[in-house]
Amino acid sequence: MTAAITAASPAIAQSGLQEQERLESLIANGAMAVDPKIQMPLREDLMLSLAQVEIAPGITEPRHTHPGIEILYGIGGTGYVQTDGPPELIEPGRVVRIPAGTAKALTNPSETEPLVVLAVLALDPKRPLLTVEGQHDEDWPAQQDVTAGSGADPAQSLKP
């Protein structure tokens, strides 16, 4: 896979240097890959972006935002999408919508299988592709079970 986001990329705005460095490390070490499929202008103020994202077992990507709506479509593996609300299950065939400007991170709780999603974004081409947040996922609201709503840790409930 090709990492579309690199240390030298001007498409990243920094708000949390430590999380920015963690993102770069995940990509450099192959624990996370972003493979852009297409980017095309829809209008002067709107760009369509389609990318395949793969996250290695046991990895949570850094919390970040995009300057537009994001739709995630599960292709392989099982994980969850964490926003400021309850985590949402992502698995093959499942769609998760992320409103513009909402901080999110994907987590792959599997010990053996990569999490693969197709990310479809409608973006403002004049703004950075993503902004890495300074807050790590431990600082978010308490995790909840995305499968049963029991309040259990989703990383445990989603393990195969």
C-alpha atoms as a PDB file:
ATOM      1  CA  MET A   1       0.000   0.000   0.000  1.00  0.00           C
ATOM      2  CA  THR A   2       0.995   3.582  -0.530  1.00  0.00           C
ATOM      3  CA  ALA A   3       0.928   6.030   2.341  1.00  0.00           C
ATOM      4  CA  ALA A   4      -0.643   9.243   1.069  1.00  0.00           C
ATOM      5  CA  ILE A   5       0.167  11.107   4.260  1.00  0.00           C
ATOM      6  CA  THR A   6       3.839  11.634   4.961  1.00  0.00           C
ATOM      7  CA  ALA A   7       5.951  13.763   7.244  1.00  0.00           C
ATOM      8  CA  ALA A   8       6.500  16.357   4.517  1.00  0.00           C
ATOM      9  CA  SER A   9       2.855  16.571   3.469  1.00  0.00           C
ATOM     10  CA  PRO A  10       1.422  20.112   3.454  1.00  0.00           C
ATOM     11  CA  ALA A  11      -2.043  18.525   3.594  1.00  0.00           C
ATOM     12  CA  ILE A  12      -1.828  18.092   7.383  1.00  0.00           C
ATOM     13  CA  ALA A  13      -2.493  20.874   9.861  1.00  0.00           C
ATOM     14  CA  GLN A  14      -0.978  20.319  13.286  1.00  0.00           C
ATOM     15  CA  SER A  15      -2.718  20.995  16.552  1.00  0.00           C
ATOM     16  CA  GLY A  16      -0.988  18.210  18.460  1.00  0.00           C
ATOM     17  CA  LEU A  17       2.672  17.653  17.599  1.00  0.00           C
ATOM     18  CA  GLN A  18       2.923  14.398  19.578  1.00  0.00           C
ATOM     19  CA  GLU A  19      -0.081  12.893  17.755  1.00  0.00           C
ATOM     20  CA  GLN A  20       1.284  14.173  14.427  1.00  0.00           C
ATOM     21  CA  GLU A  21       4.531  12.323  15.110  1.00  0.00           C
ATOM     22  CA  ARG A  22       2.576   9.203  16.109  1.00  0.00           C
ATOM     23  CA  LEU A  23       0.655   9.305  12.810  1.00  0.00           C
ATOM     24  CA  GLU A  24       3.891   9.627  10.843  1.00  0.00           C
ATOM     25  CA  SER A  25       5.412   6.736  12.813  1.00  0.00           C
ATOM     26  CA  LEU A  26       2.391   4.463  12.213  1.00  0.00           C
ATOM     27  CA  ILE A  27       2.629   5.082   8.476  1.00  0.00           C
ATOM     28  CA  ALA A  28       6.422   4.748   8.339  1.00  0.00           C
ATOM     29  CA  ASN A  29       6.292   1.452  10.261  1.00  0.00           C
ATOM     30  CA  GLY A  30       3.495   0.015   8.109  1.00  0.00           C
ATOM     31  CA  ALA A  31       0.973  -0.121  10.982  1.00  0.00           C
ATOM     32  CA  MET A  32      -1.308   2.176   8.997  1.00  0.00           C
ATOM     33  CA  ALA A  33      -1.624   2.782   5.270  1.00  0.00           C
ATOM     34  CA  VAL A  34      -3.650   5.241   3.234  1.00  0.00           C
ATOM     35  CA  ASP A  35      -3.986   4.365  -0.456  1.00  0.00           C
ATOM     36  CA  PRO A  36      -5.634   7.212  -2.393  1.00  0.00           C
ATOM     37  CA  LYS A  37      -7.873   5.947  -5.186  1.00  0.00           C
ATOM     38  CA  ILE A  38      -9.126   9.204  -6.676  1.00  0.00           C
ATOM     39  CA  GLN A  39      -9.404  12.907  -5.981  1.00  0.00           C
ATOM     40  CA  MET A  40     -11.527  15.011  -8.272  1.00  0.00           C
ATOM     41  CA  PRO A  41     -13.094  18.438  -8.107  1.00  0.00           C
ATOM     42  CA  LEU A  42     -16.877  18.469  -8.018  1.00  0.00           C
ATOM     43  CA  ARG A  43     -17.095  22.268  -7.889  1.00  0.00           C
ATOM     44  CA  GLU A  44     -14.628  25.054  -7.188  1.00  0.00           C
ATOM     45  CA  ASP A  45     -15.307  24.709  -3.454  1.00  0.00           C
ATOM     46  CA  LEU A  46     -15.788  20.915  -3.217  1.00  0.00           C
ATOM     47  CA  MET A  47     -13.403  18.001  -3.807  1.00  0.00           C
ATOM     48  CA  LEU A  48     -14.321  14.303  -3.812  1.00  0.00           C
ATOM     49  CA  SER A  49     -11.655  12.074  -2.286  1.00  0.00           C
ATOM     50  CA  LEU A  50     -11.698   8.285  -2.128  1.00  0.00           C
ATOM     51  CA  ALA A  51      -9.033   6.309  -0.241  1.00  0.00           C
ATOM     52  CA  GLN A  52      -8.540   2.827   1.155  1.00  0.00           C
ATOM     53  CA  VAL A  53      -7.325   2.875   4.753  1.00  0.00           C
ATOM     54  CA  GLU A  54      -5.747  -0.150   6.418  1.00  0.00           C
ATOM     55  CA  ILE A  55      -4.997  -0.320  10.137  1.00  0.00           C
ATOM     56  CA  ALA A  56      -2.893  -3.139  11.583  1.00  0.00           C
ATOM     57  CA  PRO A  57      -4.133  -5.318  14.466  1.00  0.00           C
ATOM     58  CA  GLY A  58      -4.120  -3.596  17.864  1.00  0.00           C
ATOM     59  CA  ILE A  59      -3.716  -0.070  16.433  1.00  0.00           C
ATOM     60  CA  THR A  60      -5.769   3.105  16.955  1.00  0.00           C
ATOM     61  CA  GLU A  61      -5.104   5.908  14.505  1.00  0.00           C
ATOM     62  CA  PRO A  62      -4.533   9.397  15.931  1.00  0.00           C
ATOM     63  CA  ARG A  63      -7.663  11.442  16.507  1.00  0.00           C
ATOM     64  CA  HIS A  64      -8.186  13.856  13.609  1.00  0.00           C
ATOM     65  CA  THR A  65     -10.711  15.940  11.674  1.00  0.00           C
ATOM     66  CA  HIS A  66     -11.403  16.555   7.990  1.00  0.00           C
ATOM     67  CA  PRO A  67     -12.764  19.776   6.425  1.00  0.00           C
ATOM     68  CA  GLY A  68     -15.870  18.035   5.116  1.00  0.00           C
ATOM     69  CA  ILE A  69     -18.143  15.049   5.504  1.00  0.00           C
ATOM     70  CA  GLU A  70     -16.597  11.559   5.619  1.00  0.00           C
ATOM     71  CA  ILE A  71     -18.328   8.277   4.884  1.00  0.00           C
ATOM     72  CA  LEU A  72     -16.562   5.078   5.932  1.00  0.00           C
ATOM     73  CA  TYR A  73     -17.437   1.740   4.328  1.00  0.00           C
ATOM     74  CA  GLY A  74     -16.098  -1.429   5.939  1.00  0.00           C
ATOM     75  CA  ILE A  75     -14.188  -3.735   3.581  1.00  0.00           C
ATOM     76  CA  GLY A  76     -12.331  -6.125   5.893  1.00  0.00           C
ATOM     77  CA  GLY A  77     -11.865  -6.856   9.563  1.00  0.00           C
ATOM     78  CA  THR A  78     -13.931  -5.529  12.448  1.00  0.00           C
ATOM     79  CA  GLY A  79     -13.238  -2.416  14.468  1.00  0.00           C
ATOM     80  CA  TYR A  80     -14.848   0.743  15.680  1.00  0.00           C
ATOM     81  CA  VAL A  81     -14.979   4.442  14.952  1.00  0.00           C
ATOM     82  CA  GLN A  82     -14.600   6.657  18.015  1.00  0.00           C
ATOM     83  CA  THR A  83     -15.983  10.190  17.986  1.00  0.00           C
ATOM     84  CA  ASP A  84     -17.089  12.252  20.969  1.00  0.00           C
ATOM     85  CA  GLY A  85     -20.143   9.985  21.261  1.00  0.00           C
ATOM     86  CA  PRO A  86     -20.410   6.225  21.649  1.00  0.00           C
ATOM     87  CA  PRO A  87     -18.088   4.195  19.393  1.00  0.00           C
ATOM     88  CA  GLU A  88     -19.660   2.797  16.232  1.00  0.00           C
ATOM     89  CA  LEU A  89     -18.996  -0.669  14.883  1.00  0.00           C
ATOM     90  CA  ILE A  90     -17.307  -0.844  11.472  1.00  0.00           C
ATOM     91  CA  GLU A  91     -17.215  -4.178   9.633  1.00  0.00           C
ATOM     92  CA  PRO A  92     -17.568  -5.362   6.015  1.00  0.00           C
ATOM     93  CA  GLY A  93     -20.636  -3.845   4.404  1.00  0.00           C
ATOM     94  CA  ARG A  94     -21.316  -1.384   7.222  1.00  0.00           C
ATOM     95  CA  VAL A  95     -21.395   2.387   6.595  1.00  0.00           C
ATOM     96  CA  VAL A  96     -20.526   5.045   9.189  1.00  0.00           C
ATOM     97  CA  ARG A  97     -21.097   8.754   8.483  1.00  0.00           C
ATOM     98  CA  ILE A  98     -18.810  11.314  10.122  1.00  0.00           C
ATOM     99  CA  PRO A  99     -20.082  14.929  10.038  1.00  0.00           C
ATOM    100  CA  ALA A 100     -17.704  17.642   8.832  1.00  0.00           C
ATOM    101  CA  GLY A 101     -15.257  18.788  11.498  1.00  0.00           C
ATOM    102  CA  THR A 102     -15.969  15.875  13.854  1.00  0.00           C
ATOM    103  CA  ALA A 103     -12.852  14.449  15.523  1.00  0.00           C
ATOM    104  CA  LYS A 104     -12.587  10.693  15.012  1.00  0.00           C
ATOM    105  CA  ALA A 105     -10.229   7.738  15.156  1.00  0.00           C
ATOM    106  CA  LEU A 106     -10.494   4.186  13.873  1.00  0.00           C
ATOM    107  CA  THR A 107      -9.486   1.352  16.192  1.00  0.00           C
ATOM    108  CA  ASN A 108      -8.613  -2.202  15.198  1.00  0.00           C
ATOM    109  CA  PRO A 109      -8.997  -4.380  18.315  1.00  0.00           C
ATOM    110  CA  SER A 110      -8.159  -7.609  16.489  1.00  0.00           C
ATOM    111  CA  GLU A 111      -4.969  -9.439  17.378  1.00  0.00           C
ATOM    112  CA  THR A 112      -4.610 -10.979  13.904  1.00  0.00           C
ATOM    113  CA  GLU A 113      -6.659  -9.264  11.195  1.00  0.00           C
ATOM    114  CA  PRO A 114      -6.201  -5.808   9.610  1.00  0.00           C
ATOM    115  CA  LEU A 115      -9.094  -3.357   9.576  1.00  0.00           C
ATOM    116  CA  VAL A 116      -9.739  -2.097   6.035  1.00  0.00           C
ATOM    117  CA  VAL A 117     -12.176   0.686   5.180  1.00  0.00           C
ATOM    118  CA  LEU A 118     -12.996   2.756   2.151  1.00  0.00           C
ATOM    119  CA  ALA A 119     -13.099   6.461   3.079  1.00  0.00           C
ATOM    120  CA  VAL A 120     -15.212   8.721   0.877  1.00  0.00           C
ATOM    121  CA  LEU A 121     -14.802  12.417   1.650  1.00  0.00           C
ATOM    122  CA  ALA A 122     -16.406  15.604   0.298  1.00  0.00           C
ATOM    123  CA  LEU A 123     -13.798  18.239   1.183  1.00  0.00           C
ATOM    124  CA  ASP A 124     -13.068  21.933   0.960  1.00  0.00           C
ATOM    125  CA  PRO A 125      -9.971  21.897  -1.305  1.00  0.00           C
ATOM    126  CA  LYS A 126      -8.684  25.158   0.191  1.00  0.00           C
ATOM    127  CA  ARG A 127      -8.234  23.621   3.649  1.00  0.00           C
ATOM    128  CA  PRO A 128      -5.790  20.944   4.865  1.00  0.00           C
ATOM    129  CA  LEU A 129      -6.921  17.361   4.139  1.00  0.00           C
ATOM    130  CA  LEU A 130      -6.773  16.578   7.849  1.00  0.00           C
ATOM    131  CA  THR A 131      -5.963  18.161  11.185  1.00  0.00           C
ATOM    132  CA  VAL A 132      -4.385  15.918  13.804  1.00  0.00           C
ATOM    133  CA  GLU A 133      -5.823  16.592  17.244  1.00  0.00           C
ATOM    134  CA  GLY A 134      -3.599  16.933  20.300  1.00  0.00           C
ATOM    135  CA  GLN A 135      -5.735  14.655  22.442  1.00  0.00           C
ATOM    136  CA  HIS A 136      -5.081  10.897  22.494  1.00  0.00           C
ATOM    137  CA  ASP A 137      -7.987   8.453  22.679  1.00  0.00           C
ATOM    138  CA  GLU A 138      -7.506   7.729  26.420  1.00  0.00           C
ATOM    139  CA  ASP A 139      -8.712  11.294  27.033  1.00  0.00           C
ATOM    140  CA  TRP A 140     -12.050  10.747  25.299  1.00  0.00           C
ATOM    141  CA  PRO A 141     -15.291   9.934  27.088  1.00  0.00           C
ATOM    142  CA  ALA A 142     -15.491   6.446  28.637  1.00  0.00           C
ATOM    143  CA  GLN A 143     -15.607   3.704  26.012  1.00  0.00           C
ATOM    144  CA  GLN A 144     -18.869   1.848  25.505  1.00  0.00           C
ATOM    145  CA  ASP A 145     -19.647  -1.599  24.077  1.00  0.00           C
ATOM    146  CA  VAL A 146     -20.623  -1.020  20.442  1.00  0.00           C
ATOM    147  CA  THR A 147     -22.176  -4.447  20.036  1.00  0.00           C
ATOM    148  CA  ALA A 148     -24.470  -4.718  23.032  1.00  0.00           C
ATOM    149  CA  GLY A 149     -24.549  -1.266  24.667  1.00  0.00           C
ATOM    150  CA  SER A 150     -23.430  -2.750  28.001  1.00  0.00           C
ATOM    151  CA  GLY A 151     -20.743  -0.171  28.771  1.00  0.00           C
ATOM    152  CA  ALA A 152     -17.941  -2.743  28.351  1.00  0.00           C
ATOM    153  CA  ASP A 153     -14.686  -1.927  26.579  1.00  0.00           C
ATOM    154  CA  PRO A 154     -15.307  -2.183  22.806  1.00  0.00           C
ATOM    155  CA  ALA A 155     -11.796  -3.525  22.243  1.00  0.00           C
ATOM    156  CA  GLN A 156     -12.770  -6.580  24.280  1.00  0.00           C
ATOM    157  CA  SER A 157     -16.262  -6.995  22.809  1.00  0.00           C
ATOM    158  CA  LEU A 158     -15.011  -6.859  19.216  1.00  0.00           C
ATOM    159  CA  LYS A 159     -12.166  -9.355  19.536  1.00  0.00           C
ATOM    160  CA  PRO A 160     -12.800 -12.391  17.322  1.00  0.00           C
END
